[in-house]
PDB file of C-alpha atoms and ligand atoms in Angstrom:
ATOM      1  CA  MET W   1      17.335  72.812  75.345  1.00 79.00           C
ATOM      2  CA  ALA W   2      13.765  72.155  76.570  1.00 81.00           C
ATOM      3  CA  ASP W   3      12.058  74.712  74.522  1.00 93.00           C
ATOM      4  CA  CYS W   4      13.959  74.339  71.288  1.00 97.00           C
ATOM      5  CA  ILE W   5      11.636  73.114  68.510  1.00 97.00           C
ATOM      6  CA  PHE W   6      14.441  71.556  66.467  1.00 98.00           C
ATOM      7  CA  CYS W   7      15.724  69.692  69.564  1.00 97.00           C
ATOM      8  CA  MET W   8      12.129  68.254  69.917  1.00 97.00           C
ATOM      9  CA  ILE W   9      11.994  67.453  66.158  1.00 97.00           C
ATOM     10  CA  ALA W  10      15.489  65.793  66.253  1.00 95.00           C
ATOM     11  CA  LYS W  11      14.459  63.704  69.263  1.00 92.00           C
ATOM     12  CA  GLY W  12      11.167  62.722  67.660  1.00 93.00           C
ATOM     13  CA  GLU W  13       9.147  64.442  70.312  1.00 93.00           C
ATOM     14  CA  ILE W  14       7.493  66.427  67.580  1.00 94.00           C
ATOM     15  CA  PRO W  15       6.465  64.443  64.387  1.00 93.00           C
ATOM     16  CA  SER W  16       8.221  65.410  61.156  1.00 96.00           C
ATOM     17  CA  THR W  17       8.697  63.804  57.679  1.00 98.00           C
ATOM     18  CA  THR W  18      11.951  62.145  58.140  1.00 98.00           C
ATOM     19  CA  VAL W  19      14.258  60.868  55.299  1.00 98.00           C
ATOM     20  CA  TYR W  20      17.458  60.109  57.104  1.00 98.00           C
ATOM     21  CA  GLU W  21      18.530  59.420  60.661  1.00 97.00           C
ATOM     22  CA  ASP W  22      21.672  58.211  62.391  1.00 97.00           C
ATOM     23  CA  GLU W  23      23.031  58.543  65.900  1.00 96.00           C
ATOM     24  CA  THR W  24      24.039  62.222  65.332  1.00 97.00           C
ATOM     25  CA  PHE W  25      21.666  63.723  62.783  1.00 98.00           C
ATOM     26  CA  LYS W  26      18.100  63.704  61.565  1.00 98.00           C
ATOM     27  CA  ALA W  27      17.129  65.018  58.115  1.00 98.00           C
ATOM     28  CA  VAL W  28      13.536  66.179  57.838  1.00 98.00           C
ATOM     29  CA  PHE W  29      11.259  68.098  55.474  1.00 98.00           C
ATOM     30  CA  ASP W  30      11.240  71.793  55.990  1.00 98.00           C
ATOM     31  CA  ILE W  31       7.653  72.831  56.988  1.00 97.00           C
ATOM     32  CA  SER W  32       7.542  75.679  54.375  1.00 97.00           C
ATOM     33  CA  PRO W  33       9.684  74.280  51.519  1.00 98.00           C
ATOM     34  CA  ALA W  34      11.376  76.464  48.865  1.00 97.00           C
ATOM     35  CA  ASN W  35      10.839  73.445  46.576  1.00 98.00           C
ATOM     36  CA  LYS W  36       9.277  70.042  47.291  1.00 98.00           C
ATOM     37  CA  GLY W  37      11.733  67.857  49.088  1.00 98.00           C
ATOM     38  CA  HIS W  38      13.632  70.777  50.848  1.00 98.00           C
ATOM     39  CA  LEU W  39      15.427  69.187  53.703  1.00 98.00           C
ATOM     40  CA  LEU W  40      16.791  70.349  57.023  1.00 98.00           C
ATOM     41  CA  ILE W  41      19.772  68.472  58.644  1.00 98.00           C
ATOM     42  CA  LEU W  42      19.447  68.731  62.297  1.00 98.00           C
ATOM     43  CA  PRO W  43      22.032  67.532  64.842  1.00 97.00           C
ATOM     44  CA  LYS W  44      20.325  65.740  67.670  1.00 96.00           C
ATOM     45  CA  ALA W  45      22.432  67.506  70.183  1.00 97.00           C
ATOM     46  CA  HIS W  46      21.667  71.233  70.528  1.00 98.00           C
ATOM     47  CA  ALA W  47      24.132  73.753  69.128  1.00 98.00           C
ATOM     48  CA  ALA W  48      22.846  77.233  68.403  1.00 98.00           C
ATOM     49  CA  ASN W  49      24.774  77.792  65.182  1.00 98.00           C
ATOM     50  CA  VAL W  50      27.693  76.582  63.125  1.00 98.00           C
ATOM     51  CA  CYS W  51      30.127  78.353  65.487  1.00 97.00           C
ATOM     52  CA  GLU W  52      28.887  76.157  68.394  1.00 97.00           C
ATOM     53  CA  LEU W  53      28.852  72.943  66.421  1.00 97.00           C
ATOM     54  CA  PRO W  54      31.524  70.543  67.742  1.00 97.00           C
ATOM     55  CA  GLU W  55      34.132  69.874  65.170  1.00 97.00           C
ATOM     56  CA  GLU W  56      33.465  66.137  64.910  1.00 96.00           C
ATOM     57  CA  MET W  57      29.823  66.911  64.118  1.00 97.00           C
ATOM     58  CA  ALA W  58      30.712  69.653  61.730  1.00 97.00           C
ATOM     59  CA  ALA W  59      33.002  67.306  59.844  1.00 97.00           C
ATOM     60  CA  LYS W  60      30.036  64.944  59.200  1.00 98.00           C
ATOM     61  CA  VAL W  61      27.586  67.619  58.012  1.00 98.00           C
ATOM     62  CA  LEU W  62      28.984  68.272  54.478  1.00 98.00           C
ATOM     63  CA  PRO W  63      29.327  64.630  53.429  1.00 98.00           C
ATOM     64  CA  LEU W  64      25.817  63.926  54.655  1.00 98.00           C
ATOM     65  CA  ALA W  65      24.521  67.043  52.772  1.00 98.00           C
ATOM     66  CA  ALA W  66      26.224  65.851  49.577  1.00 98.00           C
ATOM     67  CA  LYS W  67      24.560  62.498  50.043  1.00 98.00           C
ATOM     68  CA  LEU W  68      21.171  63.965  50.642  1.00 98.00           C
ATOM     69  CA  GLY W  69      21.578  66.373  47.651  1.00 98.00           C
ATOM     70  CA  GLU W  70      22.477  63.355  45.351  1.00 98.00           C
ATOM     71  CA  ALA W  71      19.265  61.640  46.572  1.00 98.00           C
ATOM     72  CA  LEU W  72      17.260  64.644  45.742  1.00 98.00           C
ATOM     73  CA  LYS W  73      18.574  64.684  42.240  1.00 98.00           C
ATOM     74  CA  LYS W  74      18.079  60.892  41.796  1.00 98.00           C
ATOM     75  CA  ALA W  75      14.634  60.752  43.429  1.00 98.00           C
ATOM     76  CA  LEU W  76      13.147  64.151  42.311  1.00 98.00           C
ATOM     77  CA  GLY W  77      15.055  64.905  39.055  1.00 98.00           C
ATOM     78  CA  ALA W  78      16.491  67.984  40.742  1.00 98.00           C
ATOM     79  CA  GLU W  79      19.237  69.438  38.582  1.00 98.00           C
ATOM     80  CA  GLY W  80      21.172  70.951  41.480  1.00 98.00           C
ATOM     81  CA  PHE W  81      20.810  71.803  45.035  1.00 98.00           C
ATOM     82  CA  ASN W  82      21.610  74.698  47.457  1.00 97.00           C
ATOM     83  CA  LEU W  83      23.195  74.075  50.831  1.00 98.00           C
ATOM     84  CA  VAL W  84      22.234  76.917  53.124  1.00 97.00           C
ATOM     85  CA  VAL W  85      23.339  77.761  56.652  1.00 98.00           C
ATOM     86  CA  ASN W  86      21.891  80.979  57.927  1.00 97.00           C
ATOM     87  CA  THR W  87      23.946  82.079  61.014  1.00 98.00           C
ATOM     88  CA  GLY W  88      22.662  84.821  63.177  1.00 98.00           C
ATOM     89  CA  GLU W  89      19.433  86.847  63.000  1.00 97.00           C
ATOM     90  CA  ALA W  90      21.067  89.382  60.598  1.00 97.00           C
ATOM     91  CA  ALA W  91      21.710  86.452  58.217  1.00 96.00           C
ATOM     92  CA  GLY W  92      18.249  85.269  58.315  1.00 95.00           C
ATOM     93  CA  GLN W  93      18.510  82.532  60.990  1.00 98.00           C
ATOM     94  CA  THR W  94      15.045  82.187  62.635  1.00 98.00           C
ATOM     95  CA  VAL W  95      15.476  78.954  64.544  1.00 98.00           C
ATOM     96  CA  MET W  96      18.480  78.992  66.837  1.00 98.00           C
ATOM     97  CA  HIS W  97      19.467  75.393  66.633  1.00 98.00           C
ATOM     98  CA  PHE W  98      22.006  74.703  63.831  1.00 98.00           C
ATOM     99  CA  HIS W  99      20.521  73.380  60.658  1.00 98.00           C
ATOM    100  CA  MET W 100      21.657  73.057  57.104  1.00 98.00           C
ATOM    101  CA  HIS W 101      19.095  73.478  54.465  1.00 98.00           C
ATOM    102  CA  VAL W 102      19.424  71.075  51.436  1.00 98.00           C
ATOM    103  CA  ILE W 103      17.210  72.555  48.758  1.00 98.00           C
ATOM    104  CA  PRO W 104      16.523  70.878  45.367  1.00 98.00           C
ATOM    105  CA  ARG W 105      16.870  73.168  42.491  1.00 98.00           C
ATOM    106  CA  TYR W 106      15.759  73.300  38.839  1.00 98.00           C
ATOM    107  CA  LYS W 107      16.816  75.200  35.806  1.00 96.00           C
ATOM    108  CA  GLY W 108      14.764  78.534  35.783  1.00 96.00           C
ATOM    109  CA  ASP W 109      14.413  78.689  39.612  1.00 97.00           C
ATOM    110  CA  SER W 110      15.070  82.171  40.934  1.00 93.00           C
ATOM    111  CA  PRO W 111      18.484  82.716  42.517  1.00 90.00           C
ATOM    112  CA  MET W 112      18.562  81.554  46.159  1.00 87.00           C
ATOM    113  CA  VAL W 113      21.073  84.110  47.385  1.00 86.00           C
ATOM    114  CA  THR W 114      21.371  87.451  45.694  1.00 91.00           C
ATOM    115  CA  TRP W 115      23.291  90.529  46.349  1.00 93.00           C
ATOM    116  CA  LYS W 116      23.928  93.926  44.676  1.00 96.00           C
ATOM    117  CA  PRO W 117      27.523  93.737  43.619  1.00 96.00           C
ATOM    118  CA  GLY W 118      29.555  96.382  45.493  1.00 98.00           C
ATOM    119  CA  ALA W 119      33.096  97.729  45.159  1.00 98.00           C
ATOM    120  CA  TYR W 120      36.055  98.583  47.305  1.00 98.00           C
ATOM    121  CA  GLU W 121      37.531 102.089  47.300  1.00 98.00           C
ATOM    122  CA  ASP W 122      41.222 102.391  46.556  1.00 97.00           C
ATOM    123  CA  GLY W 123      43.227 100.497  49.295  1.00 98.00           C
ATOM    124  CA  GLU W 124      39.985  99.569  51.217  1.00 98.00           C
ATOM    125  CA  ALA W 125      40.204  95.822  50.443  1.00 98.00           C
ATOM    126  CA  ALA W 126      43.658  95.537  52.059  1.00 98.00           C
ATOM    127  CA  LYS W 127      42.449  97.348  55.183  1.00 98.00           C
ATOM    128  CA  VAL W 128      39.351  95.162  55.453  1.00 98.00           C
ATOM    129  CA  ALA W 129      41.427  92.104  54.849  1.00 98.00           C
ATOM    130  CA  GLU W 130      43.973  93.140  57.553  1.00 98.00           C
ATOM    131  CA  LYS W 131      41.176  93.367  60.092  1.00 98.00           C
ATOM    132  CA  ILE W 132      40.000  89.854  59.267  1.00 98.00           C
ATOM    133  CA  VAL W 133      43.537  88.567  59.434  1.00 98.00           C
ATOM    134  CA  GLU W 134      43.976  90.177  62.866  1.00 98.00           C
ATOM    135  CA  ALA W 135      40.747  88.717  64.108  1.00 98.00           C
ATOM    136  CA  LEU W 136      41.908  85.202  62.851  1.00 98.00           C
ATOM    137  CA  ARG W 137      45.112  85.668  64.857  1.00 97.00           C
ATOM    138  CA  ALA W 138      43.427  86.727  68.049  1.00 92.00           C
TER     139      ALA W 138
HETATM  140  P1  5GP F 201      16.371  79.600  59.034  1.00 72.68           P
HETATM  141  O1  5GP F 201      15.670  80.809  58.493  1.00 72.68           O
HETATM  142  O2  5GP F 201      16.479  79.608  60.487  1.00 72.68           O
HETATM  143  O3  5GP F 201      17.620  79.269  58.286  1.00 72.68           O
HETATM  144  O4  5GP F 201      15.438  78.373  58.733  1.00 72.68           O
HETATM  145  C1  5GP F 201      14.474  77.867  59.565  1.00 72.68           C
HETATM  146  C2  5GP F 201      13.595  76.977  58.700  1.00 72.68           C
HETATM  147  O5  5GP F 201      12.828  76.086  59.639  1.00 72.68           O
HETATM  148  C3  5GP F 201      12.555  77.608  57.826  1.00 72.68           C
HETATM  149  O6  5GP F 201      12.820  77.236  56.511  1.00 72.68           O
HETATM  150  C4  5GP F 201      11.283  77.147  58.342  1.00 72.68           C
HETATM  151  O7  5GP F 201      10.339  76.917  57.361  1.00 72.68           O
HETATM  152  C5  5GP F 201      11.578  75.801  59.126  1.00 72.68           C
HETATM  153  N1  5GP F 201      10.789  75.506  60.227  1.00 72.68           N
HETATM  154  C6  5GP F 201      10.309  76.356  61.230  1.00 72.68           C
HETATM  155  N2  5GP F 201       9.592  75.724  62.146  1.00 72.68           N
HETATM  156  C7  5GP F 201       9.613  74.405  61.622  1.00 72.68           C
HETATM  157  C8  5GP F 201       8.890  73.244  62.160  1.00 72.68           C
HETATM  158  O8  5GP F 201       8.277  73.239  63.209  1.00 72.68           O
HETATM  159  N3  5GP F 201       9.050  72.064  61.549  1.00 72.68           N
HETATM  160  C9  5GP F 201       9.839  72.037  60.386  1.00 72.68           C
HETATM  161  N4  5GP F 201      10.030  70.880  59.772  1.00 72.68           N
HETATM  162  N5  5GP F 201      10.397  73.100  59.841  1.00 72.68           N
HETATM  163  C10 5GP F 201      10.282  74.342  60.453  1.00 72.68           C
HETATM  164 ZN1   ZN F 202      17.951  72.589  69.961  1.00 72.68          ZN
END
């Protein structure tokens, strides 16, 4: 994708602070970090989102994220880390090239993902679940 900023970063056409690279991925600093050391895992081949990521690449992302998260703990004293994959504009995805955020976290940090706890009406959960099961079968 010629005009994709993360393709350019992943290929090294735009400079970025890089902490990890292999033949498939690059892990770089997010330009506007939630905490210092906030990383983005970028596949070198363009995929718009997790649904378009080839399975063999997808299978490598989580082990890499765990390795990077452990490094953030060791190097920066992070007490935990968030793995975040926003998928679709409605979910907050702003760059349409798959990326996984690896965000170092400390006790007292504000929650990364929050929601107002909702509830189902009587029988509603089963109906919603059935729709999802049908979609999975299709
Ligand atoms: P999203 O909201 O799509 O999950 O996250 C996109 C992330 O990319 C944001 O956290 C944003 O700060 C980061 N970002 C946007 N443009 C650039 C850039 O040019 N370089 C780097 N390193 N990060 C970027
Ligand atoms: Zn791209």
